[in-house]
Amino acid sequence: MLDIDFRSRKPIYEQLVDQIKEMIVSGVLKGGEQLPSVRVLAQQLTVNPNTIQKAYRELERIGYIYSIQGKGNFVSEKIEASNQEELKMVKENLQKLAQQALFLGMQSDELLQIMEEIIKDHQGGKRDD
Amino acid sequence: MLDIDFRSRKPIYEQLVDQIKEMIVSGVLKGGEQLPSVRVLAQQLTVNPNTIQKAYRELERIGYIYSIQGKGNFVSEKIEASNQEELKMVKENLQKLAQQALFLGMQSDELLQIMEEIIKDHQGGKRDD
DNA sequence: TAACTGTATTATAATTCTTAATACAGATAA
DNA sequence: TTATCTGTATTAAGAATTATAATACAGTTA
């Protein structure tokens, strides 16, 4: 499930944020679903609980999860309205990456094709709710 | 031109890589164009020359610039064929970001519209060569 | 009460980033 | 040739970030 590269220059907590975020947006983790507790996940991944908590706190800051004292961390339900700043940043990065892709030789057709495929998957995922 | 945020948690050399990369893909820096020397840019930005060189080395590694001893650093001419690994990574990140954008509430129409606009700009930029 | 949850704090270690001071080699113009 | 650019490399030190460790406290639940 979660795969940490301890030799990476990328901090562990950032790897966790990216991977969990990806699982949420791809529908692997559904809204309302409970995440592993800080201590359990720390033991599973053999990292310090503080590192897990740092990742969870960041995911909460950008609106992907929320926490309840004594109960646990949960995937947010309605993320659309929650964080416009995050959407703005994602949009900017999306534009930069699309420019880079074209610059590196990706064809316009392929770019549009990729987007349409993701749109299709996203609409399909909605029906699963 | 280049704007470093010294209070950012993001390393200076990474900020430089991202910004210079953006200037190259957006056409602000043209193929063959010479970049400021390591020492000159270091003085302009009030950072250490080693930090500039670290950024230049990374940009060279991913194929955006090349260097000639005694002459300087230059923007690469044909980047398309040079680095398929980089294109692969850009493609993966592009897919992740598009998923995130939809998840955060961006409409499919807007996503496609953004892509078409970037495609248009990219084709327009080619005519300037 | 016991055993889970999140949260917070303090200290220390490990890693990464940045600076500083040099030095050497290639290119170029006076 | 010499002076002055350029890139490149090395070593050392400091600063900042990341990660761990050891606790402690509070809320939830069976």
PDB file of C-alpha atoms in Angstrom, chain A:
ATOM      1  CA  MET A   1       0.000   0.000   0.000  1.00  0.00           C
ATOM      2  CA  LEU A   2       2.249   2.802   1.192  1.00  0.00           C
ATOM      3  CA  ASP A   3       5.816   2.547   0.044  1.00  0.00           C
ATOM      4  CA  ILE A   4       8.524   4.673   1.628  1.00  0.00           C
ATOM      5  CA  ASP A   5      11.943   5.096   0.047  1.00  0.00           C
ATOM      6  CA  PHE A   6      14.300   5.705   2.949  1.00  0.00           C
ATOM      7  CA  ARG A   7      17.187   6.484   0.622  1.00  0.00           C
ATOM      8  CA  SER A   8      15.288   9.222  -1.180  1.00  0.00           C
ATOM      9  CA  ARG A   9      16.266  12.857  -0.660  1.00  0.00           C
ATOM     10  CA  LYS A  10      12.552  13.514  -0.457  1.00  0.00           C
ATOM     11  CA  PRO A  11      11.472  13.698   3.197  1.00  0.00           C
ATOM     12  CA  ILE A  12       9.447  10.750   4.460  1.00  0.00           C
ATOM     13  CA  TYR A  13       6.515  12.900   5.506  1.00  0.00           C
ATOM     14  CA  GLU A  14       6.338  14.409   2.003  1.00  0.00           C
ATOM     15  CA  GLN A  15       6.324  10.963   0.452  1.00  0.00           C
ATOM     16  CA  LEU A  16       3.440  10.069   2.722  1.00  0.00           C
ATOM     17  CA  VAL A  17       1.498  13.214   1.860  1.00  0.00           C
ATOM     18  CA  ASP A  18       1.886  12.629  -1.877  1.00  0.00           C
ATOM     19  CA  GLN A  19       0.987   8.964  -1.761  1.00  0.00           C
ATOM     20  CA  ILE A  20      -2.025   9.342   0.500  1.00  0.00           C
ATOM     21  CA  LYS A  21      -3.218  12.311  -1.543  1.00  0.00           C
ATOM     22  CA  GLU A  22      -2.970  10.167  -4.656  1.00  0.00           C
ATOM     23  CA  MET A  23      -4.953   7.357  -3.048  1.00  0.00           C
ATOM     24  CA  ILE A  24      -7.676   9.816  -2.119  1.00  0.00           C
ATOM     25  CA  VAL A  25      -8.003  11.501  -5.510  1.00  0.00           C
ATOM     26  CA  SER A  26      -7.875   8.176  -7.349  1.00  0.00           C
ATOM     27  CA  GLY A  27     -10.670   6.801  -5.207  1.00  0.00           C
ATOM     28  CA  VAL A  28      -8.665   4.101  -3.445  1.00  0.00           C
ATOM     29  CA  LEU A  29      -9.543   5.836  -0.214  1.00  0.00           C
ATOM     30  CA  LYS A  30     -13.180   6.916  -0.036  1.00  0.00           C
ATOM     31  CA  GLY A  31     -14.659   9.904   1.745  1.00  0.00           C
ATOM     32  CA  GLY A  32     -15.290   9.229   5.432  1.00  0.00           C
ATOM     33  CA  GLU A  33     -12.931   6.257   5.465  1.00  0.00           C
ATOM     34  CA  GLN A  34     -10.695   5.999   8.507  1.00  0.00           C
ATOM     35  CA  LEU A  35      -6.957   6.099   8.084  1.00  0.00           C
ATOM     36  CA  PRO A  36      -4.571   3.937  10.095  1.00  0.00           C
ATOM     37  CA  SER A  37      -3.794   5.445  13.468  1.00  0.00           C
ATOM     38  CA  VAL A  38      -0.589   7.379  13.870  1.00  0.00           C
ATOM     39  CA  ARG A  39       1.022   4.670  15.983  1.00  0.00           C
ATOM     40  CA  VAL A  40      -0.124   1.722  13.893  1.00  0.00           C
ATOM     41  CA  LEU A  41       1.065   3.224  10.632  1.00  0.00           C
ATOM     42  CA  ALA A  42       4.332   4.235  12.251  1.00  0.00           C
ATOM     43  CA  GLN A  43       4.942   0.652  13.275  1.00  0.00           C
ATOM     44  CA  GLN A  44       3.934  -0.723   9.873  1.00  0.00           C
ATOM     45  CA  LEU A  45       6.303   1.577   8.034  1.00  0.00           C
ATOM     46  CA  THR A  46       8.987   1.514  10.734  1.00  0.00           C
ATOM     47  CA  VAL A  47       9.068   5.268  11.045  1.00  0.00           C
ATOM     48  CA  ASN A  48       8.529   7.536  14.008  1.00  0.00           C
ATOM     49  CA  PRO A  49       4.942   8.372  15.012  1.00  0.00           C
ATOM     50  CA  ASN A  50       5.822  12.066  14.896  1.00  0.00           C
ATOM     51  CA  THR A  51       6.651  11.706  11.214  1.00  0.00           C
ATOM     52  CA  ILE A  52       3.256  10.165  10.507  1.00  0.00           C
ATOM     53  CA  GLN A  53       1.544  12.888  12.439  1.00  0.00           C
ATOM     54  CA  LYS A  54       3.408  15.524  10.491  1.00  0.00           C
ATOM     55  CA  ALA A  55       2.087  14.023   7.254  1.00  0.00           C
ATOM     56  CA  TYR A  56      -1.463  13.793   8.590  1.00  0.00           C
ATOM     57  CA  ARG A  57      -1.334  17.382   9.799  1.00  0.00           C
ATOM     58  CA  GLU A  58      -0.242  18.545   6.345  1.00  0.00           C
ATOM     59  CA  LEU A  59      -2.998  16.534   4.659  1.00  0.00           C
ATOM     60  CA  GLU A  60      -5.451  18.151   7.039  1.00  0.00           C
ATOM     61  CA  ARG A  61      -4.060  21.617   6.291  1.00  0.00           C
ATOM     62  CA  ILE A  62      -4.710  21.200   2.562  1.00  0.00           C
ATOM     63  CA  GLY A  63      -8.155  19.779   3.202  1.00  0.00           C
ATOM     64  CA  TYR A  64      -7.825  16.126   2.249  1.00  0.00           C
ATOM     65  CA  ILE A  65      -8.403  14.638   5.675  1.00  0.00           C
ATOM     66  CA  TYR A  66      -9.728  15.685   9.059  1.00  0.00           C
ATOM     67  CA  SER A  67      -9.095  14.390  12.547  1.00  0.00           C
ATOM     68  CA  ILE A  68     -11.164  13.854  15.651  1.00  0.00           C
ATOM     69  CA  GLN A  69      -9.453  13.606  19.014  1.00  0.00           C
ATOM     70  CA  GLY A  70      -9.636  10.149  20.436  1.00  0.00           C
ATOM     71  CA  LYS A  71     -11.278   8.731  17.308  1.00  0.00           C
ATOM     72  CA  GLY A  72      -8.875   9.002  14.433  1.00  0.00           C
ATOM     73  CA  ASN A  73      -8.108  10.552  11.050  1.00  0.00           C
ATOM     74  CA  PHE A  74     -10.657  10.377   8.248  1.00  0.00           C
ATOM     75  CA  VAL A  75     -10.814  11.166   4.545  1.00  0.00           C
ATOM     76  CA  SER A  76     -12.737  14.375   3.909  1.00  0.00           C
ATOM     77  CA  GLU A  77     -16.174  14.115   2.335  1.00  0.00           C
ATOM     78  CA  LYS A  78     -16.670  17.313   0.378  1.00  0.00           C
ATOM     79  CA  ILE A  79     -13.252  18.460  -0.612  1.00  0.00           C
ATOM     80  CA  GLU A  80     -14.413  20.648  -3.498  1.00  0.00           C
ATOM     81  CA  ALA A  81     -15.406  23.653  -1.481  1.00  0.00           C
ATOM     82  CA  SER A  82     -12.875  23.209   1.280  1.00  0.00           C
ATOM     83  CA  ASN A  83      -9.707  24.517  -0.202  1.00  0.00           C
ATOM     84  CA  GLN A  84      -9.618  27.002  -3.044  1.00  0.00           C
ATOM     85  CA  GLU A  85      -5.998  27.877  -2.361  1.00  0.00           C
ATOM     86  CA  GLU A  86      -4.971  24.297  -2.929  1.00  0.00           C
ATOM     87  CA  LEU A  87      -6.933  24.198  -6.175  1.00  0.00           C
ATOM     88  CA  LYS A  88      -5.231  27.373  -7.304  1.00  0.00           C
ATOM     89  CA  MET A  89      -1.806  25.880  -6.668  1.00  0.00           C
ATOM     90  CA  VAL A  90      -2.733  22.643  -8.394  1.00  0.00           C
ATOM     91  CA  LYS A  91      -3.962  24.633 -11.379  1.00  0.00           C
ATOM     92  CA  GLU A  92      -0.719  26.573 -11.636  1.00  0.00           C
ATOM     93  CA  ASN A  93       1.399  23.463 -11.403  1.00  0.00           C
ATOM     94  CA  LEU A  94      -0.831  21.781 -13.951  1.00  0.00           C
ATOM     95  CA  GLN A  95      -0.161  24.556 -16.453  1.00  0.00           C
ATOM     96  CA  LYS A  96       3.565  24.438 -15.864  1.00  0.00           C
ATOM     97  CA  LEU A  97       3.680  20.684 -16.298  1.00  0.00           C
ATOM     98  CA  ALA A  98       1.620  20.779 -19.485  1.00  0.00           C
ATOM     99  CA  GLN A  99       4.034  23.325 -20.917  1.00  0.00           C
ATOM    100  CA  GLN A 100       6.945  21.117 -19.939  1.00  0.00           C
ATOM    101  CA  ALA A 101       5.341  18.066 -21.509  1.00  0.00           C
ATOM    102  CA  LEU A 102       4.877  19.833 -24.839  1.00  0.00           C
ATOM    103  CA  PHE A 103       8.383  21.217 -24.627  1.00  0.00           C
ATOM    104  CA  LEU A 104       9.784  17.732 -24.069  1.00  0.00           C
ATOM    105  CA  GLY A 105       8.076  16.493 -27.198  1.00  0.00           C
ATOM    106  CA  MET A 106       4.663  15.282 -26.148  1.00  0.00           C
ATOM    107  CA  GLN A 107       2.142  15.666 -28.965  1.00  0.00           C
ATOM    108  CA  SER A 108      -0.903  17.868 -28.479  1.00  0.00           C
ATOM    109  CA  ASP A 109      -3.132  14.914 -29.280  1.00  0.00           C
ATOM    110  CA  GLU A 110      -1.580  12.814 -26.591  1.00  0.00           C
ATOM    111  CA  LEU A 111      -1.945  15.593 -24.036  1.00  0.00           C
ATOM    112  CA  LEU A 112      -5.639  15.980 -24.748  1.00  0.00           C
ATOM    113  CA  GLN A 113      -6.104  12.227 -24.845  1.00  0.00           C
ATOM    114  CA  ILE A 114      -4.566  11.848 -21.387  1.00  0.00           C
ATOM    115  CA  MET A 115      -6.862  14.517 -20.005  1.00  0.00           C
ATOM    116  CA  GLU A 116      -9.972  12.972 -21.504  1.00  0.00           C
ATOM    117  CA  GLU A 117      -9.060   9.620 -20.063  1.00  0.00           C
ATOM    118  CA  ILE A 118      -8.651  11.096 -16.594  1.00  0.00           C
ATOM    119  CA  ILE A 119     -11.950  12.914 -16.956  1.00  0.00           C
ATOM    120  CA  LYS A 120     -13.634   9.656 -17.914  1.00  0.00           C
ATOM    121  CA  ASP A 121     -12.145   7.834 -14.931  1.00  0.00           C
ATOM    122  CA  HIS A 122     -13.185  10.630 -12.628  1.00  0.00           C
ATOM    123  CA  GLN A 123     -16.775  10.536 -13.810  1.00  0.00           C
ATOM    124  CA  GLY A 124     -16.779   6.769 -13.498  1.00  0.00           C
ATOM    125  CA  GLY A 125     -15.471   6.991  -9.965  1.00  0.00           C
ATOM    126  CA  LYS A 126     -18.362   9.230  -9.014  1.00  0.00           C
ATOM    127  CA  ARG A 127     -20.884   6.528  -9.866  1.00  0.00           C
ATOM    128  CA  ASP A 128     -19.265   4.242  -7.307  1.00  0.00           C
ATOM    129  CA  ASP A 129     -20.311   6.434  -4.391  1.00  0.00           C
TER     130      ASP A 129
END
